[in-house]
Coordinates of C-alpha atoms and ligand atoms in Angstrom, one line a residue:
M976 CA 112.4 139.7 0.5
V977 CA 111.2 142.3 -1.9
Y978 CA 108.9 144.8 0.2
K979 CA 109.2 147.6 -2.2
K980 CA 109.8 148.6 -5.5
I981 CA 111.4 151.2 -6.5
P982 CA 111.8 152.6 -10.1
F983 CA 115.0 154.2 -11.4
A984 CA 112.6 157.6 -12.7
L985 CA 108.9 158.3 -12.8
P986 CA 107.6 161.5 -14.0
D987 CA 105.8 164.4 -11.9
I988 CA 102.2 164.6 -13.1
D989 CA 99.5 166.3 -11.4
E990 CA 95.6 167.3 -12.4
Q991 CA 96.8 170.1 -14.2
E992 CA 98.9 168.3 -16.6
I993 CA 96.1 165.7 -17.3
Q994 CA 93.5 168.4 -17.1
E995 CA 95.3 170.5 -19.9
V996 CA 96.3 167.5 -21.9
T997 CA 91.8 166.9 -21.5
D998 CA 91.3 169.9 -22.7
T999 CA 93.8 170.3 -25.8
L1000 CA 92.4 166.4 -27.1
K1001 CA 89.0 167.9 -26.7
S1002 CA 89.7 171.5 -28.7
G1003 CA 90.0 169.9 -32.0
W1004 CA 94.0 170.5 -32.7
L1005 CA 96.5 168.1 -31.5
T1006 CA 99.6 169.2 -33.1
T1007 CA 101.6 172.3 -33.4
G1008 CA 99.7 175.3 -32.1
K1009 CA 99.0 177.6 -29.3
K1010 CA 100.0 175.6 -26.7
V1011 CA 103.0 174.9 -28.4
S1012 CA 103.7 178.6 -28.7
L1013 CA 103.1 179.4 -24.9
F1014 CA 105.5 176.7 -23.8
E1015 CA 108.3 177.7 -26.2
H1016 CA 107.4 181.2 -24.4
D1017 CA 107.5 180.3 -21.5
L1018 CA 110.8 178.5 -22.0
A1019 CA 112.0 181.4 -22.7
V1020 CA 111.2 183.3 -20.5
Y1021 CA 112.1 180.4 -17.9
S1022 CA 115.6 180.2 -19.5
G1023 CA 116.9 183.5 -19.9
C1024 CA 116.6 183.0 -23.9
K1025 CA 115.8 185.4 -26.3
H1026 CA 114.3 181.9 -28.7
V1027 CA 113.1 178.5 -28.1
I1028 CA 112.1 176.6 -31.0
A1029 CA 109.8 173.5 -29.3
V1030 CA 111.1 169.8 -31.3
S1031 CA 110.2 166.6 -31.3
S1032 CA 113.8 165.5 -29.3
C1033 CA 116.7 166.5 -27.8
T1034 CA 118.4 164.3 -30.7
A1035 CA 116.2 166.4 -32.9
A1036 CA 117.5 169.4 -31.4
L1037 CA 120.9 168.6 -31.7
H1038 CA 120.7 167.7 -35.3
V1039 CA 118.7 170.8 -36.5
S1040 CA 121.0 173.0 -34.4
L1041 CA 124.0 171.7 -36.4
V1042 CA 122.3 171.6 -39.7
A1043 CA 121.1 175.5 -39.2
L1044 CA 125.3 176.4 -38.1
G1045 CA 126.2 174.9 -41.6
I1046 CA 128.1 171.7 -40.1
G1047 CA 128.5 168.9 -42.5
T1048 CA 130.3 166.8 -44.8
G1049 CA 133.9 166.3 -43.8
D1050 CA 133.5 169.2 -40.6
E1051 CA 134.7 168.0 -37.1
V1052 CA 132.8 168.2 -34.4
I1053 CA 134.0 167.6 -30.6
T1054 CA 132.0 165.7 -27.5
T1055 CA 132.3 163.7 -24.8
P1056 CA 132.1 159.8 -25.1
F1057 CA 130.5 159.9 -21.5
T1058 CA 126.6 160.3 -23.0
F1059 CA 124.1 159.1 -24.4
V1060 CA 125.0 157.7 -28.2
S1061 CA 122.3 160.4 -29.4
T1062 CA 124.4 163.3 -29.0
V1063 CA 127.1 161.6 -31.0
E1064 CA 124.4 160.3 -33.4
A1065 CA 123.1 163.9 -34.2
I1066 CA 127.1 164.5 -35.3
I1067 CA 127.1 161.7 -37.9
H1068 CA 123.8 163.0 -39.1
V1069 CA 125.1 165.7 -40.6
G1070 CA 128.0 164.0 -42.1
A1071 CA 130.6 165.0 -39.9
I1072 CA 133.4 163.6 -37.7
P1073 CA 132.8 163.0 -34.1
V1074 CA 135.9 163.5 -32.1
L1075 CA 135.7 162.8 -28.3
V1076 CA 137.8 164.1 -25.7
D1077 CA 137.9 162.8 -22.3
I1078 CA 136.4 163.7 -19.2
E1079 CA 137.6 165.3 -16.0
A1080 CA 137.4 163.1 -13.3
D1081 CA 135.3 164.9 -10.5
T1082 CA 132.2 166.3 -13.0
L1083 CA 132.4 163.6 -15.4
N1084 CA 132.4 166.3 -17.7
I1085 CA 134.4 167.3 -21.5
D1086 CA 138.1 168.7 -20.0
P1087 CA 139.2 171.7 -21.9
K1088 CA 142.3 171.2 -20.8
K1089 CA 142.0 167.8 -23.7
I1090 CA 140.2 169.6 -26.3
V1091 CA 142.7 171.8 -27.4
E1092 CA 145.0 168.8 -28.6
K1093 CA 141.7 167.8 -30.5
I1094 CA 141.2 170.3 -32.4
T1095 CA 142.1 170.5 -36.6
P1096 CA 141.5 173.1 -39.5
R1097 CA 137.9 171.0 -39.9
T1098 CA 136.9 171.4 -36.4
K1099 CA 133.9 173.4 -36.7
A1100 CA 131.6 173.0 -33.4
I1101 CA 131.9 171.9 -29.6
I1102 CA 129.2 170.0 -27.6
P1103 CA 129.2 169.8 -24.4
V1104 CA 127.1 167.8 -21.8
H1105 CA 126.2 168.8 -19.0
Y1106 CA 126.6 165.0 -17.2
G1107 CA 123.6 164.5 -14.8
G1108 CA 122.9 168.5 -14.5
H1109 CA 126.0 169.6 -13.4
P1110 CA 127.3 172.6 -15.7
C1111 CA 130.7 171.9 -17.7
D1112 CA 133.2 174.7 -17.2
M1113 CA 131.5 176.9 -19.9
D1114 CA 134.4 180.1 -19.9
A1115 CA 136.7 177.6 -20.4
I1116 CA 134.8 176.4 -23.7
Y1117 CA 133.9 179.6 -24.7
A1118 CA 137.7 180.9 -24.7
I1119 CA 138.4 178.0 -27.3
A1120 CA 135.7 178.3 -29.2
K1121 CA 136.7 182.1 -29.4
Q1122 CA 140.0 181.7 -30.2
Y1123 CA 139.9 178.8 -33.3
N1124 CA 136.6 180.1 -34.4
V1125 CA 133.7 177.0 -33.6
C1126 CA 130.3 176.4 -32.4
V1127 CA 129.1 176.1 -29.0
V1128 CA 125.7 173.5 -29.1
D1129 CA 125.1 172.2 -26.1
D1130 CA 123.4 169.2 -25.3
A1131 CA 121.8 170.4 -22.1
A1132 CA 119.5 167.2 -21.7
H1133 CA 119.6 166.7 -18.1
A1134 CA 120.5 170.3 -16.8
I1135 CA 117.3 172.5 -17.0
G1136 CA 116.9 174.9 -14.3
A1137 CA 120.9 174.4 -14.0
K1138 CA 123.6 177.2 -13.2
Y1139 CA 126.5 178.3 -14.5
K1140 CA 127.8 181.6 -12.3
Q1141 CA 123.9 182.7 -11.5
K1142 CA 123.4 182.5 -15.1
K1143 CA 120.5 179.5 -16.5
I1144 CA 121.8 176.8 -18.7
G1145 CA 120.5 178.3 -22.1
A1146 CA 121.0 182.2 -21.4
L1147 CA 125.0 181.9 -21.5
S1148 CA 126.6 182.5 -24.4
S1149 CA 126.3 178.9 -26.5
D1150 CA 124.9 179.0 -30.5
T1151 CA 122.4 176.9 -29.1
T1152 CA 121.0 175.2 -26.4
C1153 CA 119.3 171.7 -26.7
F1154 CA 116.7 170.1 -24.2
S1155 CA 115.5 167.0 -23.0
F1156 CA 111.6 165.9 -22.6
Y1157 CA 111.8 162.6 -22.5
A1158 CA 109.7 161.1 -19.7
T1159 CA 112.9 160.3 -17.4
K1160 CA 114.4 164.2 -17.8
N1161 CA 113.5 166.8 -15.0
V1162 CA 111.2 168.4 -17.2
A1163 CA 109.0 164.9 -19.1
M1164 CA 106.3 165.0 -21.7
G1165 CA 106.9 161.5 -22.7
E1166 CA 109.2 162.8 -25.4
G1167 CA 109.9 166.2 -27.0
G1168 CA 113.0 168.3 -26.6
A1169 CA 114.0 172.4 -27.4
V1170 CA 116.7 174.7 -29.2
A1171 CA 117.1 177.8 -27.2
T1172 CA 119.4 180.6 -28.6
D1173 CA 119.9 184.7 -28.4
N1174 CA 120.7 184.7 -32.5
D1175 CA 117.6 185.8 -34.6
E1176 CA 118.9 184.6 -37.9
L1177 CA 119.4 181.0 -36.6
A1178 CA 116.3 181.1 -34.5
Q1179 CA 114.2 181.5 -38.0
K1180 CA 116.7 178.7 -39.5
I1181 CA 115.9 176.6 -36.9
R1182 CA 111.9 176.9 -36.9
H1183 CA 111.8 176.4 -40.7
L1184 CA 114.0 173.5 -41.2
A1185 CA 112.2 171.5 -38.1
L1186 CA 109.3 171.6 -40.2
H1187 CA 110.0 170.6 -43.6
G1188 CA 111.6 173.7 -44.3
I1189 CA 108.1 175.5 -44.9
T1190 CA 108.0 179.1 -44.0
H1191 CA 104.3 178.8 -42.4
D1192 CA 103.5 175.7 -39.7
A1193 CA 100.0 174.4 -39.7
W1194 CA 98.6 177.0 -37.5
A1195 CA 99.2 180.0 -39.4
R1196 CA 98.0 178.3 -42.5
Y1197 CA 94.7 176.7 -40.4
G1198 CA 94.5 178.6 -37.4
D1199 CA 92.8 182.0 -36.4
N1200 CA 94.4 183.7 -38.8
A1201 CA 94.6 181.3 -41.6
D1202 CA 96.8 181.7 -44.8
W1203 CA 96.7 179.0 -47.1
H1204 CA 99.9 179.7 -48.7
Y1205 CA 103.5 178.9 -48.6
D1206 CA 107.2 179.2 -49.3
L1207 CA 109.7 176.0 -49.4
C1208 CA 113.1 177.6 -48.1
A1209 CA 114.9 174.9 -47.2
I1210 CA 114.9 170.8 -47.5
G1211 CA 113.8 170.7 -43.5
Y1212 CA 112.9 167.8 -40.9
K1213 CA 109.8 166.7 -39.9
Y1214 CA 110.4 167.9 -36.3
N1215 CA 107.7 169.4 -34.4
L1216 CA 106.3 169.0 -31.2
T1217 CA 102.6 169.1 -30.7
D1218 CA 100.3 170.6 -28.3
I1219 CA 99.2 167.4 -26.5
Q1220 CA 103.0 167.2 -25.1
A1221 CA 103.4 171.2 -24.8
S1222 CA 100.2 170.4 -22.6
I1223 CA 102.1 168.6 -19.8
G1224 CA 105.3 170.6 -20.6
I1225 CA 103.3 174.1 -19.5
H1226 CA 103.2 173.0 -16.3
Q1227 CA 105.9 170.9 -16.3
L1228 CA 107.7 174.3 -16.4
R1229 CA 105.9 175.9 -13.6
K1230 CA 106.4 173.2 -11.6
L1231 CA 110.1 172.9 -12.4
D1232 CA 112.0 174.4 -9.6
G1233 CA 110.1 172.9 -6.9
M1234 CA 111.0 169.3 -8.9
N1235 CA 114.5 170.5 -8.9
A1236 CA 114.5 171.5 -5.3
K1237 CA 113.0 168.1 -4.6
R1238 CA 115.9 166.1 -6.9
R1239 CA 119.2 168.5 -5.0
E1240 CA 117.3 167.7 -1.2
Y1241 CA 117.5 163.8 -2.2
A1242 CA 120.8 164.5 -3.5
A1243 CA 121.7 166.3 -0.1
I1244 CA 119.9 162.9 2.0
Y1245 CA 122.5 160.4 0.0
S1246 CA 125.6 162.1 0.5
Q1247 CA 125.2 162.7 3.9
V1248 CA 124.2 159.5 4.6
F1249 CA 127.6 157.7 1.9
S1250 CA 130.0 160.4 3.4
R1251 CA 131.3 158.0 5.6
F1252 CA 132.1 155.4 2.9
Q1253 CA 135.4 155.7 1.6
C1254 CA 134.3 153.4 -1.5
L1255 CA 132.2 155.4 -2.5
Q1256 CA 132.8 158.7 -4.8
L1257 CA 130.1 161.0 -4.7
P1258 CA 128.5 163.1 -7.3
I1259 CA 129.9 167.2 -6.2
E1260 CA 128.5 170.2 -6.9
K1261 CA 131.1 173.5 -7.6
D1262 CA 131.1 176.2 -5.7
D1263 CA 130.3 178.5 -9.2
C1264 CA 127.6 175.8 -10.0
S1265 CA 124.3 174.6 -9.3
S1266 CA 123.5 171.8 -10.6
A1267 CA 120.0 170.3 -11.6
Y1268 CA 120.3 167.2 -10.3
H1269 CA 118.8 164.3 -13.4
L1270 CA 121.0 162.0 -12.0
Y1271 CA 122.4 160.5 -8.6
P1272 CA 125.6 158.6 -9.7
V1273 CA 128.2 157.0 -7.6
R1274 CA 130.9 155.2 -8.0
V1275 CA 132.7 152.2 -6.9
Q1276 CA 136.1 153.0 -5.2
V1277 CA 137.8 150.1 -3.8
K1278 CA 141.1 148.0 -5.1
G1279 CA 140.4 145.1 -7.2
D1280 CA 137.9 144.6 -9.7
V1281 CA 135.6 147.8 -9.5
S1282 CA 133.4 146.6 -11.9
C1283 CA 132.5 143.2 -10.5
L1284 CA 131.3 144.7 -7.4
R1285 CA 129.3 147.3 -9.2
D1286 CA 127.6 145.0 -10.7
S1287 CA 127.0 143.2 -7.3
L1288 CA 125.1 146.3 -6.1
I1289 CA 123.2 146.6 -9.1
M1290 CA 122.0 143.0 -8.6
K1291 CA 121.6 143.5 -4.5
L1292 CA 120.1 146.4 -4.9
K1293 CA 117.2 145.2 -7.8
E1294 CA 116.7 142.3 -4.9
A1295 CA 116.0 144.7 -2.6
G1296 CA 113.2 146.2 -5.1
I1297 CA 115.4 149.2 -6.3
S1298 CA 116.2 149.4 -9.8
T1299 CA 119.5 151.5 -11.0
S1300 CA 120.8 152.5 -14.0
V1301 CA 124.8 153.1 -15.6
H1302 CA 125.3 156.3 -17.7
F1303 CA 126.5 155.9 -19.4
I1304 CA 128.6 152.9 -21.5
P1305 CA 131.0 154.8 -22.8
V1306 CA 130.5 155.8 -26.5
C1307 CA 134.2 155.0 -27.3
S1308 CA 133.3 151.2 -26.3
F1309 CA 130.9 150.3 -28.7
K1310 CA 132.1 148.6 -31.8
L1311 CA 130.2 150.0 -34.3
M1312 CA 131.4 153.4 -33.0
Q1313 CA 135.0 152.1 -32.9
E1314 CA 135.1 150.4 -36.9
H1315 CA 133.2 153.8 -38.0
F1316 CA 135.8 155.8 -36.3
G1317 CA 138.4 154.3 -35.2
F1318 CA 137.7 155.2 -31.2
R1319 CA 139.7 153.7 -29.2
E1320 CA 138.7 152.7 -25.2
D1321 CA 142.5 153.2 -24.2
D1322 CA 142.4 156.9 -24.8
Y1323 CA 140.0 157.6 -23.1
P1324 CA 141.2 156.3 -19.4
V1325 CA 139.0 158.7 -16.9
A1326 CA 135.5 157.9 -18.8
M1327 CA 136.3 154.2 -18.7
E1328 CA 137.0 154.5 -15.1
A1329 CA 134.2 156.3 -14.4
F1330 CA 132.0 153.8 -16.1
A1331 CA 133.4 150.7 -14.2
G1332 CA 132.7 151.9 -11.6
I1333 CA 129.8 153.9 -11.6
V1334 CA 125.6 153.1 -11.3
S1335 CA 122.9 156.0 -11.3
L1336 CA 121.1 155.9 -7.9
P1337 CA 116.9 156.9 -8.1
I1338 CA 116.3 160.5 -7.9
Y1339 CA 113.4 162.2 -9.0
S1340 CA 110.8 164.5 -7.2
S1341 CA 107.7 162.4 -7.0
M1342 CA 109.9 159.5 -5.1
P1343 CA 108.9 159.6 -1.4
R1344 CA 111.2 160.6 0.9
D1345 CA 111.0 157.2 2.3
D1346 CA 111.9 155.3 -0.8
V1347 CA 115.2 157.7 -0.4
M1348 CA 116.1 156.7 2.9
Y1349 CA 115.2 152.8 2.2
V1350 CA 117.7 153.1 -1.2
A1351 CA 120.2 155.2 1.2
D1352 CA 120.1 152.6 3.7
T1353 CA 120.1 149.4 1.9
V1354 CA 123.0 151.1 -0.5
S1355 CA 125.0 151.8 3.3
E1356 CA 124.5 147.9 4.1
I1357 CA 125.6 146.7 1.0
V1358 CA 129.0 148.8 1.0
S1359 CA 129.7 148.6 4.2
C1360 CA 131.1 144.7 3.9
W1361 CA 133.3 145.8 1.8
E1362 CA 134.7 148.8 4.1
Q1363 CA 136.1 145.9 6.5
Ligands
PLP1354 C1 118.0 161.6 -23.1 C2 119.8 162.5 -24.0 C3 119.6 162.6 -24.8 C4 118.7 162.6 -25.9 O1 117.6 163.1 -25.6 P1 115.8 162.5 -26.2 O2 115.0 163.8 -26.0 O3 115.7 161.3 -26.0 O4 116.1 162.6 -28.2 C5 120.8 163.2 -25.5 N1 121.7 163.9 -24.2 C6 121.9 163.4 -23.6 C7 122.6 163.3 -22.4 C8 120.3 162.6 -23.0 O5 120.3 162.1 -21.8

């Protein structure tokens, strides 16, 4: 009998976000303007970087980063198979070839030890993805990037507020860091993204490229200090964020540390309850890292057909009113990707094994604590049968 209905993710929206959006709608200025500027400023302060350019999505942020770094046809870009397809699509959109490197079995992040084998003279960049909000082994990645003179573009869609060795993701030494503000992410504004960088020249390029390659945005042309003139400095893209979206983001950002603390608290509850089960592998947090806990993925760990048990866990949770998800279907297992780039599942055994048993449980700051307990109890009830 279903007596609960627990969504997989929900945004954490309060009256402040609603008021700010209302204010924007009444102001007469809906597109990129003062609120986007304020959001960019606040995010730069929050993440400890010099420049933030707000864009329409993390996918756009990744794409425009690669364009601005001069990566194009025939170049190779290294990333993980254990990501959302958009990471790889951004690489393909600049005409570069995606090169996948298998993951570490504990964090499920790209394995730096396996990156070097895939470096060729055509390698131009590495895109580490901070899976689930847990930072990648960035010192190892920077060492490789330095040795082979390649760029680093972080896919930080899960990792806003996460820390690596006391420093926030976005304040490290990557060329750019790309954030997502998609509806389910830690900072949610429906759709949205941002590029963070300390590089002045790169920031200016990205700012132009993200808005048609023109030198003055609409605010500069029609806003308080209007000047109608603009020049064209690149063939750019329509990737700007609107003031409506930024209105939500401004308040999400102010609440972020509190929201992430809630995720951490819920992750600790899950981990405490599940620690008695041999058949579940739980997310870890390394000593020098602080995760943003965008996800709480558990992995079924039994002898026999792992994915069959995983699927039955998903089904039984659904019957109990609990929505789950799977992060991710490895990029190397899509037929279309295999046909285009020759990926073979066998080349990524760690990612394929992780995928077989993985399921993401609901975790979000607006989730009632009772619901967390209900999920924990329901999962426990199901998997305790497997242990006998
Ligand atoms: C959500 C997500 C993206 C894409 O973000 P958008 O803002 O929706 O473009 C990229 N990478 C990862 C790992 C994601 O989870």
